[in-house]
Amino acid sequence: MLRNAALTTLLARQSLQAASSSVNNEDLDPLRLNADGTFQISIFSDLHFAQDASGSGPDQDRASVKVMSDILDFDPPDLVVLNGDLINGEDTYRENSTHYIDQIVAPMVDRNLTWATTYGNHDHNRNINGEGILEREHMWPGARTSAMINTTMSGVTNYYLPVYASNCTTVEDCTPELLLWFFDSRGGRYYQGGAQPNWVHSDVVEWFEDTNAALVEEYDTEIPSLAFVHIPIHATYVFQQEEGPDKNYQPGINQESVVQQGDGWCAEGDDSGNCSYGDQDDPFMRALVATERIIGLFYGHDHGNSWCYNWNSRISDMTITGNGINLCYGQHTGYGGYGDWIRGARQIIVTREGLRNNTVDSYIRLESGESVGRVSLNSTFNTDYYNSTSNQKTYLSDIFSAGSLIQPKVFSFYSSPLILSLATVMCLSM
């Protein structure tokens, strides 16, 4: 057993060294629609690697890798989005905190897939920081995560990615078909420091507005866009509290109260817990609704929620009126983090025809292989009737027995036998 463990650890290190010695993600091909005009995005949310690292954590992490691997085989995407809380930074050591990235990205590296990341509140913590995670991501081929603004309060993962037509050979001569915006909602703690604010900072909002305006001027058109952030915005909280998602008009699980950007912070910046919310994400929300042709904002953070809502009006006493942007949860992907809701990933299906109408389709692919919550995020969402989503649960005890992989009870099928892939090496060497 020890010899096998040593072998797999050696193989993992050799794989990492080989990858890091030759990676240059600046040379990645631009993202393009497929020849049939489609583009699929798979969103993994709240993986929470390294939780309880001295206890059940390694089993949780192996199970999470299995979820990711299976979903990528069920639904091979054109881009993977890791939408925050990759690593439980409070449970790691400074010297190895970012090494968990090697296991997280292994399913994509194995399949020659490309990915982009937002960081969440657990990725900003006492023994880990976003800059270190970003550096570690780029030791592997396929990482598109970036930092386009660097101020004291900006966080890290604030950037955009253009998606071009399939026949675009020289991107300098093409107008993007789609823009993908990524925002760091921060939170958690500063590295070796105190509490960090948990909202998209005004510096980032200004960068977003200026950058988008420059793109509109450059291409002489408003380009359809999707946005990703880890922590939900205040409008999501107000909608849930005042109206609540309907199981057939906003299908998905609705099992916990929204924890919004700015939660626990006073407007003056005090995080003593005496304030529930202080309008800190107001500039971000105003920028979103002022941006034409932004189709959806996708987030995680609340593991027990997976519904969407079309924000097309004023909710309750909010002073901001929605512009039709769809606000969507993902699905809790990881076996780390709280809750036993069945793991999965939100899928986004982009079509060229849909983009003309500011529409994308979406559903949740579960670890069982089942798809649920299939919707069209269009101008009539909120009034279109859909099948409801059942509240399924899965448990680590169903997946691992004495350290061995077994078939979960909820699964209708499982994957092919293990092979010594990068993902296998990374899991075995934990």
Short mmCIF file of C-alpha atoms in Angstrom, two decimals:
data_model
loop_
_atom_site.label_atom_id
_atom_site.label_comp_id
_atom_site.label_asym_id
_atom_site.label_seq_id
_atom_site.Cartn_x
_atom_site.Cartn_y
_atom_site.Cartn_z
CA MET A 1 0.00 0.00 0.00
CA LEU A 2 2.74 2.46 0.94
CA ARG A 3 4.67 1.57 -2.19
CA ASN A 4 1.58 2.24 -4.33
CA ALA A 5 0.96 5.53 -2.56
CA ALA A 6 4.56 6.57 -3.11
CA LEU A 7 4.33 5.61 -6.78
CA THR A 8 1.17 7.59 -7.41
CA THR A 9 2.59 10.59 -5.55
CA LEU A 10 5.72 10.42 -7.68
CA LEU A 11 3.63 10.17 -10.86
CA ALA A 12 1.55 13.15 -9.78
CA ARG A 13 4.66 15.24 -9.18
CA GLN A 14 6.16 14.19 -12.50
CA SER A 15 2.91 15.05 -14.27
CA LEU A 16 2.84 18.46 -12.63
CA GLN A 17 6.48 19.15 -13.47
CA ALA A 18 5.97 18.09 -17.07
CA ALA A 19 2.88 20.27 -17.40
CA SER A 20 4.32 23.34 -15.72
CA SER A 21 7.51 23.24 -17.76
CA SER A 22 5.69 23.60 -21.07
CA VAL A 23 2.48 25.51 -20.37
CA ASN A 24 1.83 28.84 -22.05
CA ASN A 25 -1.86 29.61 -21.74
CA GLU A 26 -1.38 32.94 -23.50
CA ASP A 27 -1.23 30.90 -26.71
CA LEU A 28 -4.63 29.26 -26.22
CA ASP A 29 -6.87 29.44 -29.26
CA PRO A 30 -9.67 32.00 -28.85
CA LEU A 31 -13.04 30.63 -27.84
CA ARG A 32 -15.30 30.03 -30.83
CA LEU A 33 -18.80 28.81 -31.47
CA ASN A 34 -19.00 25.36 -32.99
CA ALA A 35 -19.66 24.98 -36.71
CA ASP A 36 -23.38 24.49 -35.97
CA GLY A 37 -23.46 27.79 -34.06
CA THR A 38 -23.62 26.28 -30.57
CA PHE A 39 -21.46 26.75 -27.48
CA GLN A 40 -21.90 24.84 -24.23
CA ILE A 41 -20.74 25.93 -20.78
CA SER A 42 -20.61 23.65 -17.74
CA ILE A 43 -20.59 25.41 -14.35
CA PHE A 44 -19.06 23.70 -11.32
CA SER A 45 -19.97 25.52 -8.09
CA ASP A 46 -18.80 25.18 -4.50
CA LEU A 47 -16.33 22.32 -4.72
CA HIS A 48 -14.82 23.07 -1.29
CA PHE A 49 -11.71 20.92 -1.66
CA ALA A 50 -9.60 20.47 1.51
CA GLN A 51 -12.49 20.67 3.94
CA ASP A 52 -11.71 18.44 6.94
CA ALA A 53 -8.38 17.47 5.36
CA SER A 54 -7.38 15.26 8.29
CA GLY A 55 -10.74 13.45 8.36
CA SER A 56 -13.23 12.74 5.58
CA GLY A 57 -11.80 15.46 3.34
CA PRO A 58 -9.73 13.22 1.02
CA ASP A 59 -12.78 11.01 0.38
CA GLN A 60 -14.90 14.11 -0.25
CA ASP A 61 -12.35 15.41 -2.73
CA ARG A 62 -12.15 12.11 -4.59
CA ALA A 63 -15.94 12.05 -4.81
CA SER A 64 -15.94 15.61 -6.15
CA VAL A 65 -13.42 14.70 -8.85
CA LYS A 66 -15.70 11.80 -9.78
CA VAL A 67 -18.72 14.11 -10.06
CA MET A 68 -16.79 16.49 -12.32
CA SER A 69 -15.40 13.68 -14.46
CA ASP A 70 -18.77 12.01 -14.95
CA ILE A 71 -20.56 15.25 -15.81
CA LEU A 72 -17.87 16.20 -18.32
CA ASP A 73 -18.39 12.81 -19.97
CA PHE A 74 -22.19 13.14 -19.90
CA ASP A 75 -22.03 16.67 -21.35
CA PRO A 76 -18.68 17.53 -22.97
CA PRO A 77 -18.61 21.36 -22.86
CA ASP A 78 -16.73 23.97 -24.83
CA LEU A 79 -15.84 25.80 -21.62
CA VAL A 80 -15.90 24.88 -17.94
CA VAL A 81 -16.58 27.61 -15.38
CA LEU A 82 -15.40 27.04 -11.82
CA ASN A 83 -17.73 29.47 -10.07
CA GLY A 84 -16.15 30.03 -6.69
CA ASP A 85 -15.27 28.26 -3.43
CA LEU A 86 -12.84 25.86 -5.04
CA ILE A 87 -10.82 25.39 -1.85
CA ASN A 88 -11.64 25.68 1.85
CA GLY A 89 -8.75 28.03 2.58
CA GLU A 90 -9.40 28.03 6.32
CA ASP A 91 -8.65 24.28 6.42
CA THR A 92 -5.35 24.38 4.53
CA TYR A 93 -1.73 25.10 5.36
CA ARG A 94 0.05 28.02 3.76
CA GLU A 95 2.68 25.80 2.16
CA ASN A 96 0.21 23.58 0.27
CA SER A 97 -3.06 25.49 0.11
CA THR A 98 -3.07 26.04 -3.65
CA HIS A 99 -1.90 22.50 -4.47
CA TYR A 100 -5.51 21.34 -4.38
CA ILE A 101 -5.88 23.09 -7.74
CA ASP A 102 -3.97 20.16 -9.28
CA GLN A 103 -6.80 17.79 -8.33
CA ILE A 104 -9.56 20.24 -9.27
CA VAL A 105 -8.35 20.85 -12.82
CA ALA A 106 -7.34 17.23 -13.50
CA PRO A 107 -10.71 16.25 -15.06
CA MET A 108 -10.39 19.11 -17.56
CA VAL A 109 -6.71 18.51 -18.29
CA ASP A 110 -7.40 14.81 -18.88
CA ARG A 111 -10.03 15.71 -21.49
CA ASN A 112 -8.13 18.59 -23.11
CA LEU A 113 -10.83 21.02 -21.99
CA THR A 114 -10.44 24.67 -21.17
CA TRP A 115 -11.78 26.49 -18.11
CA ALA A 116 -12.29 29.90 -16.49
CA THR A 117 -12.70 30.64 -12.79
CA THR A 118 -14.22 33.06 -10.33
CA TYR A 119 -12.99 32.95 -6.74
CA GLY A 120 -15.32 32.79 -3.75
CA ASN A 121 -15.17 33.69 -0.09
CA HIS A 122 -13.50 30.38 0.89
CA ASP A 123 -10.81 30.96 -1.75
CA HIS A 124 -9.87 34.15 0.09
CA ASN A 125 -8.85 33.01 3.54
CA ARG A 126 -6.16 33.01 6.17
CA ASN A 127 -3.92 30.42 4.49
CA ILE A 128 -4.70 31.04 0.84
CA ASN A 129 -5.08 33.95 -1.55
CA GLY A 130 -6.45 34.46 -5.01
CA GLU A 131 -3.13 35.40 -6.54
CA GLY A 132 -1.67 32.05 -5.49
CA ILE A 133 -4.63 30.13 -6.89
CA LEU A 134 -4.35 31.99 -10.19
CA GLU A 135 -0.65 31.18 -10.46
CA ARG A 136 -1.33 27.52 -9.71
CA GLU A 137 -4.12 27.32 -12.29
CA HIS A 138 -1.74 28.50 -14.98
CA MET A 139 0.69 25.69 -14.27
CA TRP A 140 -1.79 23.56 -16.21
CA PRO A 141 -2.79 23.77 -19.89
CA GLY A 142 -6.26 25.14 -20.53
CA ALA A 143 -6.55 27.83 -17.85
CA ARG A 144 -8.20 31.05 -19.07
CA THR A 145 -8.63 32.66 -15.65
CA SER A 146 -7.24 36.17 -15.58
CA ALA A 147 -7.03 39.42 -13.62
CA MET A 148 -7.64 42.50 -15.76
CA ILE A 149 -7.80 44.97 -12.88
CA ASN A 150 -5.47 45.08 -9.91
CA THR A 151 -6.36 47.55 -7.19
CA THR A 152 -6.18 47.23 -3.42
CA MET A 153 -9.86 46.27 -3.14
CA SER A 154 -10.59 44.61 -6.48
CA GLY A 155 -9.99 40.98 -5.65
CA VAL A 156 -8.52 38.85 -8.42
CA THR A 157 -10.83 37.22 -10.97
CA ASN A 158 -12.23 40.22 -12.82
CA TYR A 159 -11.91 39.75 -16.57
CA TYR A 160 -13.82 38.94 -19.75
CA LEU A 161 -13.52 36.37 -22.51
CA PRO A 162 -14.82 36.91 -26.06
CA VAL A 163 -16.38 34.07 -28.06
CA TYR A 164 -16.10 34.34 -31.83
CA ALA A 165 -17.85 32.74 -34.77
CA SER A 166 -16.55 29.35 -35.87
CA ASN A 167 -15.29 30.73 -39.18
CA CYS A 168 -13.36 33.60 -37.59
CA THR A 169 -9.74 32.95 -38.48
CA THR A 170 -8.27 36.30 -37.46
CA VAL A 171 -9.96 37.62 -34.33
CA GLU A 172 -8.72 41.16 -34.96
CA ASP A 173 -11.04 41.20 -37.98
CA CYS A 174 -14.08 39.69 -36.19
CA THR A 175 -16.77 40.98 -33.87
CA PRO A 176 -17.31 38.62 -30.92
CA GLU A 177 -20.58 36.72 -30.95
CA LEU A 178 -20.66 36.61 -27.13
CA LEU A 179 -18.84 38.12 -24.14
CA LEU A 180 -18.30 36.22 -20.91
CA TRP A 181 -17.73 38.45 -17.86
CA PHE A 182 -16.20 37.18 -14.61
CA PHE A 183 -16.30 39.01 -11.27
CA ASP A 184 -14.67 38.43 -7.89
CA SER A 185 -17.16 38.96 -5.07
CA ARG A 186 -14.32 38.48 -2.53
CA GLY A 187 -15.34 37.80 1.09
CA GLY A 188 -13.69 35.44 3.54
CA ARG A 189 -10.46 36.86 4.93
CA TYR A 190 -7.39 38.62 3.66
CA TYR A 191 -4.37 36.34 3.49
CA GLN A 192 -3.02 36.16 7.06
CA GLY A 193 -5.34 39.04 7.91
CA GLY A 194 -8.82 40.09 8.92
CA ALA A 195 -12.25 39.93 7.33
CA GLN A 196 -12.52 40.93 3.66
CA PRO A 197 -15.62 42.67 2.24
CA ASN A 198 -17.94 40.34 0.33
CA TRP A 199 -19.18 42.23 -2.70
CA VAL A 200 -17.97 43.31 -6.14
CA HIS A 201 -16.02 46.47 -5.38
CA SER A 202 -16.79 49.82 -7.03
CA ASP A 203 -13.32 49.82 -8.64
CA VAL A 204 -14.34 46.67 -10.51
CA VAL A 205 -17.71 48.16 -11.43
CA GLU A 206 -15.95 51.18 -12.94
CA TRP A 207 -13.59 48.87 -14.86
CA PHE A 208 -16.57 46.88 -16.16
CA GLU A 209 -18.45 49.97 -17.30
CA ASP A 210 -15.40 51.50 -18.98
CA THR A 211 -14.35 48.24 -20.63
CA ASN A 212 -17.82 47.48 -21.91
CA ALA A 213 -18.20 51.01 -23.27
CA ALA A 214 -14.86 50.64 -25.07
CA LEU A 215 -15.99 47.34 -26.61
CA VAL A 216 -19.26 48.89 -27.78
CA GLU A 217 -17.31 51.72 -29.40
CA GLU A 218 -14.77 49.36 -30.96
CA TYR A 219 -17.36 47.04 -32.51
CA ASP A 220 -20.13 49.62 -32.95
CA THR A 221 -22.67 47.26 -31.38
CA GLU A 222 -23.85 45.88 -28.05
CA ILE A 223 -22.61 42.29 -27.82
CA PRO A 224 -24.71 39.65 -26.02
CA SER A 225 -23.09 38.67 -22.74
CA LEU A 226 -23.22 36.31 -19.77
CA ALA A 227 -21.72 37.04 -16.36
CA PHE A 228 -20.40 34.88 -13.52
CA VAL A 229 -19.83 35.69 -9.85
CA HIS A 230 -19.79 33.58 -6.72
CA ILE A 231 -22.07 35.42 -4.26
CA PRO A 232 -25.65 36.34 -5.31
CA ILE A 233 -26.75 39.95 -5.54
CA HIS A 234 -29.33 41.69 -3.34
CA ALA A 235 -32.09 41.38 -5.97
CA THR A 236 -31.95 37.60 -5.57
CA TYR A 237 -32.49 37.93 -1.83
CA VAL A 238 -35.39 40.35 -2.20
CA PHE A 239 -37.13 38.18 -4.79
CA GLN A 240 -36.90 35.11 -2.58
CA GLN A 241 -38.13 36.98 0.49
CA GLU A 242 -40.96 38.88 -1.21
CA GLU A 243 -42.19 36.40 -3.80
CA GLY A 244 -40.13 33.22 -3.75
CA PRO A 245 -39.40 31.03 -6.75
CA ASP A 246 -42.36 29.01 -8.04
CA LYS A 247 -41.56 25.34 -8.57
CA ASN A 248 -42.98 25.39 -12.12
CA TYR A 249 -42.08 28.90 -13.28
CA GLN A 250 -38.63 29.09 -11.66
CA PRO A 251 -37.85 25.37 -11.29
CA GLY A 252 -35.06 24.21 -9.01
CA ILE A 253 -34.52 23.48 -5.35
CA ASN A 254 -35.18 26.33 -2.91
CA GLN A 255 -33.90 24.98 0.36
CA GLU A 256 -32.17 27.90 2.07
CA SER A 257 -32.30 31.65 2.46
CA VAL A 258 -30.19 33.69 0.08
CA VAL A 259 -26.89 34.91 1.52
CA GLN A 260 -26.23 38.01 -0.56
CA GLN A 261 -23.29 40.23 -1.34
CA GLY A 262 -22.79 42.60 1.58
CA ASP A 263 -24.32 40.16 4.05
CA GLY A 264 -23.24 41.00 7.60
CA TRP A 265 -21.61 44.32 6.69
CA CYS A 266 -22.76 47.81 7.57
CA ALA A 267 -22.73 50.54 4.94
CA GLU A 268 -19.81 52.19 6.75
CA GLY A 269 -17.70 49.05 6.38
CA ASP A 270 -18.19 47.55 9.83
CA ASP A 271 -18.37 43.73 9.80
CA SER A 272 -19.34 43.29 13.44
CA GLY A 273 -22.51 41.50 12.42
CA ASN A 274 -24.73 44.30 13.73
CA CYS A 275 -25.96 45.01 10.18
CA SER A 276 -27.56 42.51 7.83
CA TYR A 277 -26.84 44.45 4.63
CA GLY A 278 -25.71 47.92 3.65
CA ASP A 279 -26.39 48.32 -0.11
CA GLN A 280 -22.76 47.54 -0.96
CA ASP A 281 -23.59 45.78 -4.24
CA ASP A 282 -25.83 48.62 -5.41
CA PRO A 283 -23.21 49.94 -7.91
CA PHE A 284 -22.74 46.42 -9.32
CA MET A 285 -26.48 45.87 -9.76
CA ARG A 286 -26.92 49.27 -11.41
CA ALA A 287 -24.10 48.49 -13.84
CA LEU A 288 -25.67 45.16 -14.72
CA VAL A 289 -29.12 46.57 -15.49
CA ALA A 290 -27.56 49.45 -17.45
CA THR A 291 -25.76 46.98 -19.71
CA GLU A 292 -27.79 46.17 -22.78
CA ARG A 293 -27.99 42.58 -23.97
CA ILE A 294 -26.70 40.98 -20.78
CA ILE A 295 -28.63 37.72 -20.72
CA GLY A 296 -27.77 36.20 -17.36
CA LEU A 297 -25.79 36.38 -14.14
CA PHE A 298 -24.80 32.97 -12.73
CA TYR A 299 -23.70 32.36 -9.14
CA GLY A 300 -23.45 29.73 -6.38
CA HIS A 301 -22.66 30.18 -2.67
CA ASP A 302 -26.05 28.95 -1.36
CA HIS A 303 -25.74 25.18 -1.75
CA GLY A 304 -29.44 24.51 -1.28
CA ASN A 305 -30.67 26.68 -4.17
CA SER A 306 -30.67 25.96 -7.91
CA TRP A 307 -33.42 28.18 -9.39
CA CYS A 308 -33.38 31.08 -11.86
CA TYR A 309 -35.39 34.30 -11.94
CA ASN A 310 -35.93 36.85 -14.70
CA TRP A 311 -35.40 40.25 -13.09
CA ASN A 312 -37.54 42.39 -15.38
CA SER A 313 -39.24 44.79 -12.98
CA ARG A 314 -38.88 46.58 -9.66
CA ILE A 315 -39.01 44.17 -6.72
CA SER A 316 -40.60 45.37 -3.50
CA ASP A 317 -39.04 48.66 -2.35
CA MET A 318 -35.78 48.28 -4.30
CA THR A 319 -34.78 51.46 -6.12
CA ILE A 320 -33.31 49.50 -9.04
CA THR A 321 -35.52 48.12 -11.81
CA GLY A 322 -34.41 44.95 -13.53
CA ASN A 323 -33.73 45.01 -17.27
CA GLY A 324 -34.67 41.38 -17.97
CA ILE A 325 -31.39 39.84 -16.81
CA ASN A 326 -31.77 36.25 -15.68
CA LEU A 327 -30.38 35.57 -12.21
CA CYS A 328 -29.39 31.89 -11.88
CA TYR A 329 -27.98 29.59 -9.27
CA GLY A 330 -25.81 26.68 -10.24
CA GLN A 331 -25.90 23.31 -8.50
CA HIS A 332 -23.67 22.42 -5.55
CA THR A 333 -20.98 20.30 -7.24
CA GLY A 334 -18.60 19.28 -4.48
CA TYR A 335 -18.82 16.78 -1.67
CA GLY A 336 -17.02 19.40 0.36
CA GLY A 337 -19.11 22.14 1.92
CA TYR A 338 -22.37 21.83 3.79
CA GLY A 339 -25.50 20.02 2.59
CA ASP A 340 -26.31 16.68 0.97
CA TRP A 341 -28.33 17.91 -2.00
CA ILE A 342 -27.48 15.79 -5.03
CA ARG A 343 -24.40 17.12 -6.75
CA GLY A 344 -24.38 18.41 -10.29
CA ALA A 345 -23.55 21.28 -12.62
CA ARG A 346 -25.59 23.90 -14.43
CA GLN A 347 -25.27 23.69 -18.20
CA ILE A 348 -25.70 26.69 -20.50
CA ILE A 349 -26.48 26.07 -24.16
CA VAL A 350 -25.73 29.03 -26.40
CA THR A 351 -26.93 29.11 -29.99
CA ARG A 352 -26.30 31.75 -32.59
CA GLU A 353 -30.02 32.07 -33.21
CA GLY A 354 -30.70 32.37 -29.49
CA LEU A 355 -28.15 35.15 -29.10
CA ARG A 356 -30.06 37.20 -31.65
CA ASN A 357 -33.00 37.10 -29.25
CA ASN A 358 -30.99 37.45 -26.03
CA THR A 359 -31.80 33.86 -25.11
CA VAL A 360 -29.85 30.86 -23.85
CA ASP A 361 -31.12 27.46 -22.73
CA SER A 362 -30.08 25.88 -19.46
CA TYR A 363 -30.52 22.79 -17.29
CA ILE A 364 -28.84 20.98 -14.41
CA ARG A 365 -26.89 17.80 -15.15
CA LEU A 366 -26.85 15.68 -11.99
CA GLU A 367 -24.15 13.25 -10.91
CA SER A 368 -26.65 10.46 -11.62
CA GLY A 369 -26.69 11.41 -15.29
CA GLU A 370 -30.23 12.77 -15.06
CA SER A 371 -30.99 16.28 -16.32
CA VAL A 372 -33.47 18.47 -14.44
CA GLY A 373 -34.73 22.05 -14.48
CA ARG A 374 -34.51 22.46 -18.24
CA VAL A 375 -35.54 26.04 -19.12
CA SER A 376 -35.19 28.67 -21.80
CA LEU A 377 -33.86 31.91 -20.33
CA ASN A 378 -35.77 34.27 -22.57
CA SER A 379 -38.04 37.30 -22.33
CA THR A 380 -41.01 35.19 -21.17
CA PHE A 381 -39.20 33.30 -18.42
CA ASN A 382 -41.16 33.70 -15.15
CA THR A 383 -44.39 33.06 -17.11
CA ASP A 384 -43.43 29.89 -19.02
CA TYR A 385 -44.46 26.63 -17.32
CA TYR A 386 -41.83 23.92 -16.67
CA ASN A 387 -41.57 20.63 -14.84
CA SER A 388 -40.63 21.00 -11.20
CA THR A 389 -37.33 19.71 -9.78
CA SER A 390 -37.39 17.08 -7.05
CA ASN A 391 -35.21 17.51 -3.97
CA GLN A 392 -32.79 14.57 -4.20
CA LYS A 393 -29.99 13.82 -1.75
CA THR A 394 -26.69 11.90 -2.01
CA TYR A 395 -24.33 10.92 0.78
CA LEU A 396 -20.62 10.26 0.97
CA SER A 397 -21.30 7.02 2.82
CA ASP A 398 -23.07 5.71 -0.29
CA ILE A 399 -20.02 6.41 -2.45
CA PHE A 400 -17.10 5.27 -0.31
CA SER A 401 -16.86 2.21 1.87
CA ALA A 402 -13.56 1.62 3.65
CA GLY A 403 -11.89 3.91 1.13
CA SER A 404 -13.21 2.02 -1.91
CA LEU A 405 -15.37 3.49 -4.65
CA ILE A 406 -18.86 1.98 -4.76
CA GLN A 407 -22.01 2.83 -6.67
CA PRO A 408 -24.17 5.51 -5.02
CA LYS A 409 -27.77 4.43 -4.46
CA VAL A 410 -29.12 7.39 -6.42
CA PHE A 411 -27.10 6.55 -9.51
CA SER A 412 -28.73 4.74 -12.41
CA PHE A 413 -25.30 4.03 -13.84
CA TYR A 414 -21.66 4.75 -13.14
CA SER A 415 -18.56 5.33 -15.19
CA SER A 416 -16.14 2.94 -16.84
CA PRO A 417 -13.35 1.22 -14.84
CA LEU A 418 -10.55 3.38 -13.50
CA ILE A 419 -7.60 4.10 -15.71
CA LEU A 420 -4.34 5.72 -14.65
CA SER A 421 -5.29 9.15 -15.92
CA LEU A 422 -4.13 12.43 -14.42
CA ALA A 423 -7.37 12.60 -12.41
CA THR A 424 -6.80 9.10 -11.07
CA VAL A 425 -3.22 9.90 -10.10
CA MET A 426 -4.29 13.08 -8.33
CA CYS A 427 -7.05 11.31 -6.40
CA LEU A 428 -4.93 8.33 -5.38
CA SER A 429 -2.08 10.50 -4.24
CA MET A 430 -4.13 12.54 -1.75
#
